[in-house]
Amino acid sequence: MRPTVSATRTGRLLAATLSSLLLLTACSSGEDGTSGTGSNTPVQGGTLTAAVDTEPVSWDIHASTQDVTAEIQRQVFDSLVSQDAQGKFHPWLATKWEVAADYKSYTFHLRDDVTFSDGTKLDASAVKANFDHIVAKSTKSLYAASLLGPYTGTQVVDAHTAKVTFSKPFAPFLQAAGTTYLGLYSPKALAANAGKLAAGGPADVGSGPFVFSSYTKGQSAVLTRNPKYDWGPATAKHTGPAYLDKLVIRFLPTASVRAGALTSGQVQVAKAIPPQNVTTVKATPGLSLISRQAPGGNYNLWLNGSIAPLDDQRVRQAIQRGIDIGQDVKTVTFGQYPRAWSPISPTTPDYDKSLEGSWPYDPKLSAKLLDEAGWTGRDAQGYRTKNGKRLTVNWPLLSIQATREGRDVLAQAIQADLKKIGVEVKHPSLDLGTYNTEVYGGKANFVDLSWPRFSPDVLWLFLNSGSAPAKGGINATFVKDADLDKWTDEGRATLDEKVHADVYTKVQQRAVDLALVVPLYTQVSLVGESAKVKGLTFNASNWLTYYDVWLDSK
């Protein structure tokens, strides 16, 4: 039997690395991101209506790659462990766990009093059913499957003990196990409705504080209180059922409409407050703003180095240095989002601060690099040419997310910048099916992605060749680099702080040096809330949680 590392020791190892790195900023709020006015005694009842800027394409937490799916479904689905703002792990559905010294197995001891909302009891076989569902080819999971890494199976040791095993050391697993993507469905629901989970509504059966009651496409989702809930995470402020009777999520993609719904009182919480409306929200009586920089992958442009013209590193570098990122981001986000320098954000463990300022806007260098790469001609529109062919790159846009955070406007600024150095950027709006074919089929030159995750292991997902889309991953560079593979593999094989600091620093620097990535900005959650809303918080993944929320009628 291999020696094990206790849950407490594992938490200490991670907390030491993470505690100084998580930046939490809040306006008109307490240190935990909760509103600090009015009564301090929680009351039960009422309906809270919240507005979000993006509607999930799929509600299936095991198949979806969208953070909005994970955030909303966090209210419906529980996880084995919970993680606090300092990175320490706490019990949830598992009361305790052991981690093998080689990080190739994790043994979870489950609570014996948990039931899913359809009455099914939680047991070890439910854990096995869920993890096996995630890696099944029929699930077509991209993100959740990557979070299970080199998963080989789950052993049902006894009714309330599950041993999860891996073919290689997999140190990031506990952090992944605390995300919604590895949350647990009722095994009965999985067996009966596996093909219906994407549609949401009553088919989605979890054990969380809310039940997914209904979904009206293009309008809203309704979650209702689970009256039997009594197994909240140790990180929660209370025990027992949620305070709210009902949580209504409205889909309002138009920024002005979403902000107006908040200021007019139609909603009590609004996510993704447009940067231009921050001052108005702060100045409106009865409203406040809470904000937090997201951990994980920044909003980045990933450059496909496997096809022309970006298979030439000089062209990639010219593009990287030919975008006036600082000015573009400042203008589009009204100074609310910081310009990014690394593929991961400053709130992510092992962020490399030395990259800040190391690759500034330099159109003269871009011109020199393009000349060296042979793109010396110019056509009638001013674009560079070589052998009679225009220097053109293809950047597909997912139509349903076109206006998110003003990314459509930022894209226009990037197109204008690159036109100045002679690069044409085509940015067609595509439906989901066509987008997936273009992007994950390796036909796109640019892919824009942001992935919130409180772990530097997100760099493995972005840059390791084992995360190639053909293998179900998200490495949109389509480049196999021996150093990037080696370092990201080393990072996920240990929790040693010195190893992490070394390899993840080198990964960030090499990704920028190879111009496989153009970091654009760090996402900041700008959330407006009514003074009546109490207890609203961000979790470690930067998602709002409503379990502790209550409404003050005063």
mmCIF file of N, CA, C and O in Angstrom, residues 24-31 33-36 278 281-282 287-292 336 524-529 538:
data_model
loop_
_atom_site.group_PDB
_atom_site.id
_atom_site.type_symbol
_atom_site.label_atom_id
_atom_site.label_comp_id
_atom_site.label_asym_id
_atom_site.label_seq_id
_atom_site.Cartn_x
_atom_site.Cartn_y
_atom_site.Cartn_z
ATOM 1 N N LEU A 24 -8.476 40.084 -4.040
ATOM 2 C CA LEU A 24 -9.913 40.316 -3.959
ATOM 3 C C LEU A 24 -10.145 41.790 -3.714
ATOM 4 O O LEU A 24 -9.669 42.338 -2.735
ATOM 5 N N THR A 25 -10.825 42.441 -4.632
ATOM 6 C CA THR A 25 -11.136 43.846 -4.459
ATOM 7 C C THR A 25 -12.628 44.023 -4.480
ATOM 8 O O THR A 25 -13.328 43.415 -5.277
ATOM 9 N N ALA A 26 -13.156 44.841 -3.589
ATOM 10 C CA ALA A 26 -14.597 45.023 -3.527
ATOM 11 C C ALA A 26 -14.928 46.474 -3.241
ATOM 12 O O ALA A 26 -14.261 47.133 -2.464
ATOM 13 N N CYS A 27 -15.941 46.970 -3.908
ATOM 14 C CA CYS A 27 -16.433 48.321 -3.681
ATOM 15 C C CYS A 27 -17.723 48.228 -2.893
ATOM 16 O O CYS A 27 -18.623 47.495 -3.272
ATOM 17 N N SER A 28 -17.851 48.993 -1.815
ATOM 18 C CA SER A 28 -19.026 48.965 -0.956
ATOM 19 C C SER A 28 -19.307 47.546 -0.477
ATOM 20 O O SER A 28 -20.437 47.091 -0.468
ATOM 21 N N SER A 29 -18.272 46.842 -0.079
ATOM 22 C CA SER A 29 -18.457 45.462 0.348
ATOM 23 C C SER A 29 -17.440 45.099 1.399
ATOM 24 O O SER A 29 -16.445 45.771 1.605
ATOM 25 N N GLY A 30 -17.724 43.992 2.115
ATOM 26 C CA GLY A 30 -16.801 43.489 3.107
ATOM 27 C C GLY A 30 -15.678 42.729 2.454
ATOM 28 O O GLY A 30 -15.611 42.574 1.251
ATOM 29 N N GLU A 31 -14.760 42.194 3.271
ATOM 30 C CA GLU A 31 -13.589 41.521 2.729
ATOM 31 C C GLU A 31 -13.944 40.278 1.942
ATOM 32 O O GLU A 31 -13.210 39.846 1.079
ATOM 33 N N GLY A 33 -16.450 39.975 -0.011
ATOM 34 C CA GLY A 33 -17.216 40.335 -1.191
ATOM 35 C C GLY A 33 -18.698 40.415 -0.926
ATOM 36 O O GLY A 33 -19.496 40.414 -1.850
ATOM 37 N N THR A 34 -19.104 40.504 0.334
ATOM 38 C CA THR A 34 -20.522 40.581 0.647
ATOM 39 C C THR A 34 -20.894 42.009 0.981
ATOM 40 O O THR A 34 -20.082 42.803 1.435
ATOM 41 N N SER A 35 -22.151 42.330 0.763
ATOM 42 C CA SER A 35 -22.628 43.670 1.064
ATOM 43 C C SER A 35 -22.582 43.918 2.561
ATOM 44 O O SER A 35 -22.883 43.041 3.358
ATOM 45 N N GLY A 36 -22.216 45.127 2.971
ATOM 46 C CA GLY A 36 -22.012 45.383 4.383
ATOM 47 C C GLY A 36 -23.015 46.328 4.997
ATOM 48 O O GLY A 36 -22.718 46.946 6.010
ATOM 49 N N VAL A 278 -19.942 51.576 -14.772
ATOM 50 C CA VAL A 278 -19.487 51.378 -13.399
ATOM 51 C C VAL A 278 -19.754 52.615 -12.543
ATOM 52 O O VAL A 278 -20.272 52.524 -11.430
ATOM 53 N N VAL A 281 -23.461 52.969 -11.690
ATOM 54 C CA VAL A 281 -23.915 51.995 -10.685
ATOM 55 C C VAL A 281 -23.467 52.427 -9.294
ATOM 56 O O VAL A 281 -24.244 52.412 -8.337
ATOM 57 N N LYS A 282 -22.213 52.829 -9.173
ATOM 58 C CA LYS A 282 -21.706 53.253 -7.869
ATOM 59 C C LYS A 282 -22.445 54.469 -7.331
ATOM 60 O O LYS A 282 -22.622 54.622 -6.117
ATOM 61 N N LEU A 287 -27.560 50.856 -4.722
ATOM 62 C CA LEU A 287 -26.777 49.898 -5.493
ATOM 63 C C LEU A 287 -25.313 49.957 -5.061
ATOM 64 O O LEU A 287 -24.830 50.981 -4.583
ATOM 65 N N SER A 288 -24.613 48.849 -5.233
ATOM 66 C CA SER A 288 -23.176 48.812 -4.984
ATOM 67 C C SER A 288 -22.531 47.909 -6.022
ATOM 68 O O SER A 288 -23.223 47.195 -6.760
ATOM 69 N N LEU A 289 -21.226 47.954 -6.069
ATOM 70 C CA LEU A 289 -20.483 47.164 -7.039
ATOM 71 C C LEU A 289 -19.463 46.308 -6.309
ATOM 72 O O LEU A 289 -18.749 46.793 -5.430
ATOM 73 N N ILE A 290 -19.416 45.024 -6.650
ATOM 74 C CA ILE A 290 -18.346 44.173 -6.157
ATOM 75 C C ILE A 290 -17.552 43.708 -7.367
ATOM 76 O O ILE A 290 -18.104 43.499 -8.445
ATOM 77 N N SER A 291 -16.242 43.582 -7.200
ATOM 78 C CA SER A 291 -15.408 43.218 -8.333
ATOM 79 C C SER A 291 -14.265 42.338 -7.879
ATOM 80 O O SER A 291 -13.823 42.386 -6.732
ATOM 81 N N ARG A 292 -13.780 41.523 -8.821
ATOM 82 C CA ARG A 292 -12.649 40.659 -8.517
ATOM 83 C C ARG A 292 -11.977 40.217 -9.805
ATOM 84 O O ARG A 292 -12.653 39.868 -10.777
ATOM 85 N N GLN A 336 -11.216 49.621 -16.815
ATOM 86 C CA GLN A 336 -11.661 48.716 -15.759
ATOM 87 C C GLN A 336 -10.933 47.369 -15.781
ATOM 88 O O GLN A 336 -10.839 46.691 -14.760
ATOM 89 N N VAL A 524 -12.194 40.895 -15.243
ATOM 90 C CA VAL A 524 -12.603 41.370 -13.923
ATOM 91 C C VAL A 524 -14.113 41.211 -13.832
ATOM 92 O O VAL A 524 -14.849 41.726 -14.680
ATOM 93 N N SER A 525 -14.557 40.484 -12.835
ATOM 94 C CA SER A 525 -15.997 40.354 -12.623
ATOM 95 C C SER A 525 -16.513 41.649 -12.009
ATOM 96 O O SER A 525 -16.129 42.010 -10.893
ATOM 97 N N LEU A 526 -17.337 42.355 -12.747
ATOM 98 C CA LEU A 526 -17.965 43.590 -12.281
ATOM 99 C C LEU A 526 -19.436 43.281 -12.047
ATOM 100 O O LEU A 526 -20.190 43.074 -12.997
ATOM 101 N N VAL A 527 -19.822 43.217 -10.805
ATOM 102 C CA VAL A 527 -21.165 42.777 -10.437
ATOM 103 C C VAL A 527 -21.885 43.886 -9.675
ATOM 104 O O VAL A 527 -21.398 44.358 -8.641
ATOM 105 N N GLY A 528 -23.018 44.293 -10.204
ATOM 106 C CA GLY A 528 -23.841 45.266 -9.504
ATOM 107 C C GLY A 528 -24.887 44.547 -8.679
ATOM 108 O O GLY A 528 -25.450 43.540 -9.108
ATOM 109 N N GLU A 529 -25.147 45.056 -7.486
ATOM 110 C CA GLU A 529 -26.142 44.421 -6.620
ATOM 111 C C GLU A 529 -26.955 45.459 -5.866
ATOM 112 O O GLU A 529 -26.474 46.543 -5.541
ATOM 113 N N PHE A 538 -18.005 35.606 -4.241
ATOM 114 C CA PHE A 538 -17.308 34.880 -5.301
ATOM 115 C C PHE A 538 -16.670 33.648 -4.670
ATOM 116 O O PHE A 538 -16.156 33.707 -3.560
#
